[in-house]
Short mmCIF file of C-alpha atoms and ligand atoms in Angstrom, two decimals:
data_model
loop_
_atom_site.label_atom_id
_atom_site.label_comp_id
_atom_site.label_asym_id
_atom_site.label_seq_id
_atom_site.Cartn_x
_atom_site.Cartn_y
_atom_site.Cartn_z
CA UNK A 458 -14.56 13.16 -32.41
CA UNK A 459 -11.10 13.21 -31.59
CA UNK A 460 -9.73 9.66 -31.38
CA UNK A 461 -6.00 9.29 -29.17
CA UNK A 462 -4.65 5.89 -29.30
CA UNK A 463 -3.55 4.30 -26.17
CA UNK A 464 -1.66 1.13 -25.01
CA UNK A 465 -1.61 -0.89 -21.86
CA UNK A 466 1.34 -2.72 -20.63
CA UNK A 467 0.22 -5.16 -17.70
CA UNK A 468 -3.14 -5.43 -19.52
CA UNK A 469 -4.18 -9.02 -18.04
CA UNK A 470 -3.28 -8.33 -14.85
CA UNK A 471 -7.03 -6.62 -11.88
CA UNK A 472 -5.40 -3.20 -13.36
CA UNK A 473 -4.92 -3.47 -16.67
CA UNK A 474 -8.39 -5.26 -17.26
CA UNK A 475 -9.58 -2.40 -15.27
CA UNK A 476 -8.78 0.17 -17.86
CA UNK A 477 -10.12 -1.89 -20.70
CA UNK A 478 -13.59 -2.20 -19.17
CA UNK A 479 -13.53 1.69 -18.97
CA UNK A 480 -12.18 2.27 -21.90
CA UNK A 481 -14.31 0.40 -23.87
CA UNK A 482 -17.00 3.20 -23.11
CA UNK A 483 -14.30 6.18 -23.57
CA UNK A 484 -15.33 8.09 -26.30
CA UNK A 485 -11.91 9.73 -27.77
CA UNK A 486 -9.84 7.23 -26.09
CA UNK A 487 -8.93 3.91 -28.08
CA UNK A 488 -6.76 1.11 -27.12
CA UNK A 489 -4.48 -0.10 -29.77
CA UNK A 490 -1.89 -1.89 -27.68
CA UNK A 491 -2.29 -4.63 -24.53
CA UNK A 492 0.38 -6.24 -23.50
CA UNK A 493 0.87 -9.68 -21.89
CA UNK A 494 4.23 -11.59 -21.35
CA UNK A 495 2.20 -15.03 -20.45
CA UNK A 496 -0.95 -14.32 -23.14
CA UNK A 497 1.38 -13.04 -25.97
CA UNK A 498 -0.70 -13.40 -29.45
CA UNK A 499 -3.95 -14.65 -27.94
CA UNK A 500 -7.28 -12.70 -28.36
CA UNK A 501 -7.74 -10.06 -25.69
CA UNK A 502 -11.57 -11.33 -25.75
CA UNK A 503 -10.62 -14.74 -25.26
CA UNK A 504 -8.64 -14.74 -22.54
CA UNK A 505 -10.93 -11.95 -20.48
CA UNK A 506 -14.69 -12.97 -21.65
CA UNK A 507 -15.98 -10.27 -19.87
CA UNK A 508 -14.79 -7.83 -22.79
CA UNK A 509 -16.34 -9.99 -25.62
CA UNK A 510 -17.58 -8.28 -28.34
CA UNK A 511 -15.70 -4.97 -27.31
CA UNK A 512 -12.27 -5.38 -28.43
CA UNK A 513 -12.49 -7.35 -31.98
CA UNK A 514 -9.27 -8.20 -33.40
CA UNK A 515 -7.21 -6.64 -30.62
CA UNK A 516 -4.42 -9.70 -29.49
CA UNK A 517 -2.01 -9.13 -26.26
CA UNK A 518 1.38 -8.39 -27.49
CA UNK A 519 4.45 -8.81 -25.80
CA UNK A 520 5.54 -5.38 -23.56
CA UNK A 521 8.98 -5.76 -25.56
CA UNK A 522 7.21 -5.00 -29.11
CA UNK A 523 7.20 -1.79 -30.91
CA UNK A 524 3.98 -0.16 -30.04
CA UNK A 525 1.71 0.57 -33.09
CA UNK A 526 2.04 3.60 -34.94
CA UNK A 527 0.28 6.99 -33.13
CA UNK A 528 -0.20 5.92 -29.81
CA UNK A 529 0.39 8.80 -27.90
CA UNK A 530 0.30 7.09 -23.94
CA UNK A 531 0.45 4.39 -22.43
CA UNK A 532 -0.72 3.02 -19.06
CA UNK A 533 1.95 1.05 -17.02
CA UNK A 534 -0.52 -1.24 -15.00
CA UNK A 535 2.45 -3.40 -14.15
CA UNK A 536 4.58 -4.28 -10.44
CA UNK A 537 6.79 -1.38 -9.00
CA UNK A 538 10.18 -2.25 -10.35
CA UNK A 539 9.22 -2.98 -13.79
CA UNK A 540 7.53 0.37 -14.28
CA UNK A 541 10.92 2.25 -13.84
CA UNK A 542 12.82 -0.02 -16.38
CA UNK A 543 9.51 0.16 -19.01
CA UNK A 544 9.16 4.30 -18.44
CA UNK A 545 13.16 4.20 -19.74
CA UNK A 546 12.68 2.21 -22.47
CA UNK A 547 9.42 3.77 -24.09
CA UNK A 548 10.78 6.87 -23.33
CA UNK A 549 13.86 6.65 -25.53
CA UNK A 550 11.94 4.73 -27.87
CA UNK A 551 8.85 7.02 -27.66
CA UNK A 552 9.96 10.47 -26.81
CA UNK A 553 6.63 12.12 -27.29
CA UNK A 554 4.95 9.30 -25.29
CA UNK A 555 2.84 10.29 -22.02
CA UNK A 556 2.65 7.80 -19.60
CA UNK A 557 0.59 7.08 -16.07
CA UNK A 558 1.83 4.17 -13.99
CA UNK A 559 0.34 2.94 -11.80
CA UNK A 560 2.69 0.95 -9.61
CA UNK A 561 4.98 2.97 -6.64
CA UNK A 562 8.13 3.58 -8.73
CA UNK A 563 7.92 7.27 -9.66
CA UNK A 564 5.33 8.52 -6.29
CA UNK A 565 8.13 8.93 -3.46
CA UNK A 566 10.09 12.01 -4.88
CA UNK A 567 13.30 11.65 -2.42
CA UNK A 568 15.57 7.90 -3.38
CA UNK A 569 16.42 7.02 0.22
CA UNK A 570 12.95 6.92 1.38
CA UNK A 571 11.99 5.18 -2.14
CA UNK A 572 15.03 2.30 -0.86
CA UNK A 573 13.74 2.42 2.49
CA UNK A 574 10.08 1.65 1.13
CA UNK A 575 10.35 -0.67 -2.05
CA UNK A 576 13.90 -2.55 -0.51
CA UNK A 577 15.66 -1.41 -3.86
CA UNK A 578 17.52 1.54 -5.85
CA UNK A 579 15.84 3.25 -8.05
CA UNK A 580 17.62 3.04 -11.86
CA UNK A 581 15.82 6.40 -12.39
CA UNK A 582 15.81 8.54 -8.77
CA UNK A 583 15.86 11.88 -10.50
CA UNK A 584 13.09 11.03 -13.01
CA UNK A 585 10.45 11.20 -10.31
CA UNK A 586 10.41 14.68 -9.91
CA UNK A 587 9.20 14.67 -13.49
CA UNK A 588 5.96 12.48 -12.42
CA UNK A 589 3.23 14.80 -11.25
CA UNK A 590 1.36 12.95 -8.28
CA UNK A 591 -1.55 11.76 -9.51
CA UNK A 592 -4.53 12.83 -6.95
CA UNK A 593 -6.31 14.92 -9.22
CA UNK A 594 -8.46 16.59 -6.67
CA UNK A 595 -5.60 17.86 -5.31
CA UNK A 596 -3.24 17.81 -8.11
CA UNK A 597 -5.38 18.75 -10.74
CA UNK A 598 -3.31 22.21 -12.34
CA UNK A 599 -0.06 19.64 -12.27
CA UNK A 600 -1.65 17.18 -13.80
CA UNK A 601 -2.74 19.24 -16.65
CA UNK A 602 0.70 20.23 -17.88
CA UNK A 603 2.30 16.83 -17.48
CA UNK A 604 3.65 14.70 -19.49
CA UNK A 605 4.30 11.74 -16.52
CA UNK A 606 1.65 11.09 -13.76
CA UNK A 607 2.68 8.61 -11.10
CA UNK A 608 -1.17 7.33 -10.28
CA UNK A 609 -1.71 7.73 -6.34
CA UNK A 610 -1.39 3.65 -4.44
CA UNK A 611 -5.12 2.54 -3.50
CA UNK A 612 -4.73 3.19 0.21
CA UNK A 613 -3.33 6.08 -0.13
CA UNK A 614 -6.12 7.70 -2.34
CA UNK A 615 -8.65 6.77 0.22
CA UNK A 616 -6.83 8.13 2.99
CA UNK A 617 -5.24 11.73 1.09
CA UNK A 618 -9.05 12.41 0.14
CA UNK A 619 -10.26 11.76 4.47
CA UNK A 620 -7.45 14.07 5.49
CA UNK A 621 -6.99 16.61 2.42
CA UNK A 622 -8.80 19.14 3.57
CA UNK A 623 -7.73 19.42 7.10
CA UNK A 624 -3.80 19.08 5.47
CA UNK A 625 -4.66 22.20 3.55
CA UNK A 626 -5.89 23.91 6.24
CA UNK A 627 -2.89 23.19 8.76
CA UNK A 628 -5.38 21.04 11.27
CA UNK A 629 -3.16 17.82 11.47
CA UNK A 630 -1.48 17.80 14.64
CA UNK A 631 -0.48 15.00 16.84
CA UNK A 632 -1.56 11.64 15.82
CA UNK A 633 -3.54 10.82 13.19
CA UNK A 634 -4.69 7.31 12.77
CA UNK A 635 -5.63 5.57 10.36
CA UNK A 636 -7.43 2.21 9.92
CA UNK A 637 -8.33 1.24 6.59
CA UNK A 638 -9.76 -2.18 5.15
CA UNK A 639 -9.45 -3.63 1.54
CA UNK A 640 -10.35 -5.97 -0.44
CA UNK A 641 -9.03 -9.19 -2.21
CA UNK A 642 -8.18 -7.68 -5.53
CA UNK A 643 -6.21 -5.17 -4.15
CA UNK A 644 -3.07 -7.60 -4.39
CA UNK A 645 -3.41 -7.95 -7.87
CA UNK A 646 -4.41 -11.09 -10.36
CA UNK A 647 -1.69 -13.47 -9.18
CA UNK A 648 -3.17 -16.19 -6.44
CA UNK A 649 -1.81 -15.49 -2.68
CA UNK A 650 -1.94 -17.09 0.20
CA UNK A 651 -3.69 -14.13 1.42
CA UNK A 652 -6.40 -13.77 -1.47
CA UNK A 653 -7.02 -17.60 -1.15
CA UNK A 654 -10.62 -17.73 -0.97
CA UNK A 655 -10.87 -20.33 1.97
CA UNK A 656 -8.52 -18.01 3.78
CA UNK A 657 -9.61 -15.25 2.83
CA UNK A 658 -13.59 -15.40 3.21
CA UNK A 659 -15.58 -14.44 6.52
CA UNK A 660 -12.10 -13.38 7.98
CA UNK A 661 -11.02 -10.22 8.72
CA UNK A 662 -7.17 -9.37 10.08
CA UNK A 663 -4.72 -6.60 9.45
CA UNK A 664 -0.96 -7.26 7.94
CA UNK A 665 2.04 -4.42 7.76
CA UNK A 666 0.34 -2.82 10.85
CA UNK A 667 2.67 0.95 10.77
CA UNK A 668 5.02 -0.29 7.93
CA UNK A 669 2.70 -0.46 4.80
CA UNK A 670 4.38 1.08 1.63
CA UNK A 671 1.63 3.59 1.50
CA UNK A 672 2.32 5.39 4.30
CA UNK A 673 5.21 7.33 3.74
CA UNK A 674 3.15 8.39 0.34
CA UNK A 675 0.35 9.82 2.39
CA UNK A 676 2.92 12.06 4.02
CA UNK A 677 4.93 13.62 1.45
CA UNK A 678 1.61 14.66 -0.05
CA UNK A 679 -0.28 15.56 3.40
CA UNK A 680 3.30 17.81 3.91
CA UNK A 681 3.47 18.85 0.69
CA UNK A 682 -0.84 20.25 1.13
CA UNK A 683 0.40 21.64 4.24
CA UNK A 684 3.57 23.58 2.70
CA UNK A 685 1.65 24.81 0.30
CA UNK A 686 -1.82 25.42 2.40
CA UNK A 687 -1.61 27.12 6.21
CA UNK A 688 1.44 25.66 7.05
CA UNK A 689 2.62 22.63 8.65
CA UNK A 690 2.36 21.40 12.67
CA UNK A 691 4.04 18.24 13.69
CA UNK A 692 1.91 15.07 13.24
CA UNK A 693 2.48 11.32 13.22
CA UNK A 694 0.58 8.67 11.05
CA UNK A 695 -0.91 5.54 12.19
CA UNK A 696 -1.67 3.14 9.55
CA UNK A 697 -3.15 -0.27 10.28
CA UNK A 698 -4.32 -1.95 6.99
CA UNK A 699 -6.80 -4.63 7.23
CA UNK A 700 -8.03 -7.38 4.71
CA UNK A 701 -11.72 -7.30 4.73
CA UNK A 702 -14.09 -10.23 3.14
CA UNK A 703 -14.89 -8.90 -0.01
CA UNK A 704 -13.43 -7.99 -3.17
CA UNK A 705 -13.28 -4.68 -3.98
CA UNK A 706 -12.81 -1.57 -2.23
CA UNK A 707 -11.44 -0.05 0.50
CA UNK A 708 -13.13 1.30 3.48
CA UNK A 709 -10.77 3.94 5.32
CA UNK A 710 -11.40 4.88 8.90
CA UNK A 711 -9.20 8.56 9.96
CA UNK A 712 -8.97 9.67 13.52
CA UNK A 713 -7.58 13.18 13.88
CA UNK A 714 -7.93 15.01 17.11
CA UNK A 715 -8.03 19.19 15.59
CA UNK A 716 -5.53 21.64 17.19
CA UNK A 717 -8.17 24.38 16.73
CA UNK A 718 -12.00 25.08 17.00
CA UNK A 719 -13.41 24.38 13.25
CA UNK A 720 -16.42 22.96 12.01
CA UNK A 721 -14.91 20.19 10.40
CA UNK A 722 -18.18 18.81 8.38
CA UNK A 723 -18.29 22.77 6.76
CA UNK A 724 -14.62 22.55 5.43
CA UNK A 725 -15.04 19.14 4.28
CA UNK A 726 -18.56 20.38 2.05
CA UNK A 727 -16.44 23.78 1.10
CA UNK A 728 -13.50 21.77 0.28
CA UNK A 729 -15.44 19.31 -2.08
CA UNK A 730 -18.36 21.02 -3.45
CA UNK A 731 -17.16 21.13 -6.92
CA UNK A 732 -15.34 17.53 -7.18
CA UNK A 733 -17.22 15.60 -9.56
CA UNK A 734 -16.00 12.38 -8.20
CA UNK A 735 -15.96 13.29 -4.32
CA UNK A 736 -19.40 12.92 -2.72
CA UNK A 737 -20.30 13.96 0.96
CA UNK A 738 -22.59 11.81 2.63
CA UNK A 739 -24.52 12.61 5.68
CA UNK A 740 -24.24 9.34 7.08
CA UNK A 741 -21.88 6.52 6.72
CA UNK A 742 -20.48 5.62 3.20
CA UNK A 743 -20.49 2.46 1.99
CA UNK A 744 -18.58 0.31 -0.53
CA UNK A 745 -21.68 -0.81 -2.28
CA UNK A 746 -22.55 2.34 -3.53
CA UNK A 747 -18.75 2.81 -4.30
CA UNK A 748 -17.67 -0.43 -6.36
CA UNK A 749 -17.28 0.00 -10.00
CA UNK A 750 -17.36 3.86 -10.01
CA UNK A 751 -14.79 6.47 -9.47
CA UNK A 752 -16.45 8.07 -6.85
CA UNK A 753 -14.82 8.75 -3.39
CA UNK A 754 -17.72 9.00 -0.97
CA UNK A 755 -16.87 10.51 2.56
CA UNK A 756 -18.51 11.90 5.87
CA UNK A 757 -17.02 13.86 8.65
CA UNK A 758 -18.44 13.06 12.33
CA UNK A 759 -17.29 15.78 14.95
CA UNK A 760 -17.37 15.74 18.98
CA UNK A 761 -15.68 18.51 19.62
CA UNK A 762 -12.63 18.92 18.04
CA UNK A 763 -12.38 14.84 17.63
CA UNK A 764 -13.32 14.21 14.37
CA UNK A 765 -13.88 11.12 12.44
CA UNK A 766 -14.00 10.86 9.01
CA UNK A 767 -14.86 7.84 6.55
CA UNK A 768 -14.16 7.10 3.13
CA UNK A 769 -15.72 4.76 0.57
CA UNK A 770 -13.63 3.66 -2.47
CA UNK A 771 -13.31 0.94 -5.29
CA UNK A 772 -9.28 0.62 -5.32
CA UNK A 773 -9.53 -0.91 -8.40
CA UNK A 774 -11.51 2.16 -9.82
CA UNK A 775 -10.77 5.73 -7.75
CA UNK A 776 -7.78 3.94 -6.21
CA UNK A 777 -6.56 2.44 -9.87
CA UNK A 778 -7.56 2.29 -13.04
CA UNK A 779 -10.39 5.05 -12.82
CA UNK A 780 -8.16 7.71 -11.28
CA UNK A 781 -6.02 6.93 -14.05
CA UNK A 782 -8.00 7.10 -16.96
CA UNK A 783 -9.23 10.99 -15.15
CA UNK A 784 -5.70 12.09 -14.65
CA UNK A 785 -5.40 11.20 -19.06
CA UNK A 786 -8.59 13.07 -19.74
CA UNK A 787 -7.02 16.20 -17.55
CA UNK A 788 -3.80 15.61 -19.38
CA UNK A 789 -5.21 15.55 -22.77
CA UNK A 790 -7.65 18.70 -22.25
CA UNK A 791 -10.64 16.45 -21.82
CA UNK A 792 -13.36 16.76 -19.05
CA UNK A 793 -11.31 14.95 -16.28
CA UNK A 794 -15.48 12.85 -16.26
CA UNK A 795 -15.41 11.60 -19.67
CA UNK A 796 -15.83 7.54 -20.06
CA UNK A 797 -16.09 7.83 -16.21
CA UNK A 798 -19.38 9.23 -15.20
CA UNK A 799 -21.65 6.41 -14.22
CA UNK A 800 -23.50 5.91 -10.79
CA UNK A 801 -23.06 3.31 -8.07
CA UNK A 802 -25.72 0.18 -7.73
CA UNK A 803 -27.77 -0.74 -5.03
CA UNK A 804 -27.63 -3.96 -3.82
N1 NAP B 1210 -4.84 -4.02 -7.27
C1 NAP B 1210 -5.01 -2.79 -6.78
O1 NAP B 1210 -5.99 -2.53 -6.07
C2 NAP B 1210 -4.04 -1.70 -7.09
C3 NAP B 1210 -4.43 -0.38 -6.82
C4 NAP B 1210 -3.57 0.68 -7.14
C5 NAP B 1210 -2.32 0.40 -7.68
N2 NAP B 1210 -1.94 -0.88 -7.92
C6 NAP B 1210 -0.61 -1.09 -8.55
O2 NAP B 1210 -0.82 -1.25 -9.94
C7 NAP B 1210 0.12 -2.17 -10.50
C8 NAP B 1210 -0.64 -3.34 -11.13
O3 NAP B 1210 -1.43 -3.96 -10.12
P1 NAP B 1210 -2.43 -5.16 -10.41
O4 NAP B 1210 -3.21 -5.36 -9.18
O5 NAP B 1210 -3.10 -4.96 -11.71
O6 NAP B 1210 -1.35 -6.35 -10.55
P2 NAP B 1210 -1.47 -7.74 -11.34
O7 NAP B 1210 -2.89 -8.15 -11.39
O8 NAP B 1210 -0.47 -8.64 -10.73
O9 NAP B 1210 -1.02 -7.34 -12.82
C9 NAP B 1210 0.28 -6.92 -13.13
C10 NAP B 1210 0.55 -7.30 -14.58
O10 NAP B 1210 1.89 -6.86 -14.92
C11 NAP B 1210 2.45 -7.75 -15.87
N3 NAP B 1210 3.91 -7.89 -15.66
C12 NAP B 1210 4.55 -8.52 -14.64
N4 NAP B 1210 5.88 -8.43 -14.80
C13 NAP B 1210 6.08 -7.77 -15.96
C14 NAP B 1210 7.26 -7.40 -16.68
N5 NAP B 1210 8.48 -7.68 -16.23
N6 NAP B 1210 7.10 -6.71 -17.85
C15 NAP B 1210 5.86 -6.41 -18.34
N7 NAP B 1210 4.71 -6.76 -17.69
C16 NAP B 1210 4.84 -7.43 -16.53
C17 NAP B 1210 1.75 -9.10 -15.66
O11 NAP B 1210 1.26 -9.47 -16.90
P3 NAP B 1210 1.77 -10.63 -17.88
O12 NAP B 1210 2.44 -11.73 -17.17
O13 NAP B 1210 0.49 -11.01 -18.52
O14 NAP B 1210 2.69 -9.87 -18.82
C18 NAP B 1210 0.51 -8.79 -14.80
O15 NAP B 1210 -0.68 -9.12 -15.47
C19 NAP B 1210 1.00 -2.61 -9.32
O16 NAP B 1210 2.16 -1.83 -9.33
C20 NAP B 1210 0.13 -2.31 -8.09
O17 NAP B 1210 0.89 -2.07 -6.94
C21 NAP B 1210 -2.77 -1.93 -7.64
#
C-alpha cells in the first residue's frame, strides 16, 4: 500500500481535528506532523480523547519546527492571515511540499477584492493564481495537476454546489438569493460570544446580512462556470447567513428566478449523476443525514421558471476538512472517495 506522510498545522483547532478523525481511517494517508502553538509537546490523544488509541506516540509540535522527514503535504487548517505567511515559509523550506489550506488567503484570485474582503494586503497577491480552487466537482481536472489547492469556505461550498449547474449553463440572471444557515462550529474552536451555548441554543438570527466574506467567492467561481460554460448574463447575489441551533452543518436555501424555459430538476440529475459525493434527493435534504459525511445532498423545486433549490452539508466535513482530504486523494492520483466513503446516520 502506498503510504504518503502528511502534516497538519492548526491541528487542535474544529478543522484540524477534523482531518485527524478522517485520517485515521485513510488508508495511504498517514499523519506524521500536528501542530499546536498552545498544546506544543503534549499527546495528540490526550488533549483530543476522541482519537485515543488512533494516534500512539504522535505529540503536537510547534508550526515553527522542521517537519519530519518525507512528508510530502501539509494541511493549513489555520485563520486566513496566517495561512499566507505559513504557505511562504514551508514553501522555501519545503519546495516539493503540496499544500491545501483551508482558510480564505489564496481563494479570491484578484488583491483588491482580497483587501476589500479580509481588511488586509496580501504578502503573497500573485501566489493565488497558483492555488487551484478547491470545489472538486467542479474543479476536479485543476485539482489533479496542482500542487496548491485553496479549499472552497463552508458557505460557499454549499451554495457553488445549489447554483453550479445553472452557472454552467448560463441560467443566472437577475437576483439570486441566497439564505443559508450554519451551525456553531462553523466559527472555529475558540469560545464566542456567538457560539456561547446560552446564546446560542433555541435561537436562530442572521449576522453579515449581504457583506459575508463568502460572497464575493461564490462569484468569481459562479463567473468563472459561466465564462467557461454558456456564457455569462448579469446577476446579483443575495446572501443572508443565519446561525441556526445546532452544531454542524449548513442548510443553504437558493432562489433563482431562470431567464429561459428548462427543466431545472433534469439538469440538476444530468449535472450530478456521476458525483460520488453529490446526492439528489426527491424531497427536502436534511442535515441529519448530512453530518459527519462528505456528502452534499440537494433538491431542485420548480414553478415555472422559479426554482428553488436546497442543499444539505456538514461544513466541517464537505465544507472543510472532508473536501480537503478529496481534493489530496485527486492530487495524489487516488480515488478522490478513499478514507471518505461512509454513509449518513439516522437519528
Ligand atoms: N469551522 C468551519 O466550519 C470552517 C469551514 C471551512 C473553512 N474554515 C476555515 O478553516 C480555518 C480553520 O478553521 P477552524 O474552524 O478549524 O478554526 P479554529 O478551530 O480556530 O482552529 C484554528 C487553529 O489554528 C491555529 N493557529 C492560530 N494562529 C496560528 C498561528 N499564528 N500559527 C499557527 N497556527 C495557528 C490554532 O491552534 P494553536 O493555538 O493550537 O496553535 C487553532 O487551533 C480557518 O481559516 C477557517 O476560516 C472553517
Amino acid at each position: 500500500v502506498k503510504r504518503i506522510d502528511l502534516a497538519i498545522f492548526g491541528a487542535a483547532g474544529y478543522g484540524g481535528q477534523e482531518l485527524l478523525r478522517l485520517l485515521s481511517a485513510h488508508p495511504h494517508f498517514r499523519v506524521t506532523a500536528a501542530t499546536s502553538t498552545r498544546h506544543d509537546g503534549r499527546p495528540v490523544e490526550e488533549i483530543l480523547p476522541q482519537l485515543a488509541g488512533f494516534y500512539p506516540g504522535l505529540r503536537f509540535q510547534h508550526p515553527d519546527q522542521a517537519l519530519p522527514e518525507g512528508c510530502a503535504a501539509a494541511f493549513l487548517a489555520t485563520p486566513h492571515g496566517v495561512s499566507h505567511r505559513l504557505f511562504a515559509t514551508l514553501h522555501a523550506r519545503h519546495p516539493d511540499l503540496d499544500l491545501v489550506d483551508l482558510s480564505g488567503d489564496f481563494r479570491l484570485k484578484d488583491p483588491d477584492t482580497f483587501y476589500a474582503v479580509y481588511g488586509a494586503e496580501h504578502h503573497f497577491p500573485e501566489r493565488a493564481r497558483d492555488f487551484a480552487y478547491g470545489l472538486t466537482e467542479t474543479n476536479r481536472a485543476l485539482v489533479r495537476d496542482a500542487s496548491f489547492v485553496a479549499n472552497p469556505g463552508c458557505f460557499a461550498t454549499g451554495a457553488l454546489l445549489a447554483l453550479a449547474p445553472l452557472a454552467e449553463h448560463g441560467l443566472l440572471a437577475g437576483d439570486v438569493v441566497l439564505a443559508q444557515t450554519t451551525g456553531s462550529s462553523g466559527s472555529g474552536a475558540e469560545p464566542q460570544a456567538g457560539t456561547h451555548h446560552p446564546e446560542r441554543a433555541q435561537d436562530m438570527r442572521a449576522y453579515k446580512v449581504l457583506v459575508h466574506q463568502h460572497q464575493p467567492e461564490i462569484a468569481q467561481e459562479l463567473t468563472r462556470l459561466g465564462m467557461a460554460g454558456m456564457g455569462m448574463q448579469e446577476f446579483e447575489l443575495v446572501m443572508v447567513p443565519q446561525s441556526g441551533p445546532f452544531v454542524r452543518g449548513i442548510f443553504t436555501v437558493a432562489h433563482v428566478r431562470l431567464p429561459a424555459d428548462v427543466d431545472a430538476a433534469e439538469l440538476y440529475a444530468r449535472r450530478y449523476a456521476d458525483e460520488p459525493f453529490v446526492r439528489m434527493r426527491a424531497g427536502t435534504p436534511a442535515l441529519r443525514h448530512v453530518v459527519r459525511t462528505n456528502f452534499c445532498d440537494v433538491s431542485v423545486h420548480q414553478r415555472g421558471r422559479r426554482v428553488v433549490v436546497l442543499t444539505a452539508i456538514d461544513n466541517l466535513v464537505k465544507g472543510m476538512a472532508g473536501q480537503a482530504i478529496q481534493n489530496l486523494n485527486l492530487l495524489f492520483g487516488l480515488e478522490e472517495t478513499t478514507g471518505l466513503w461512509a454513509p449518513g446516520a439516522n437519528p
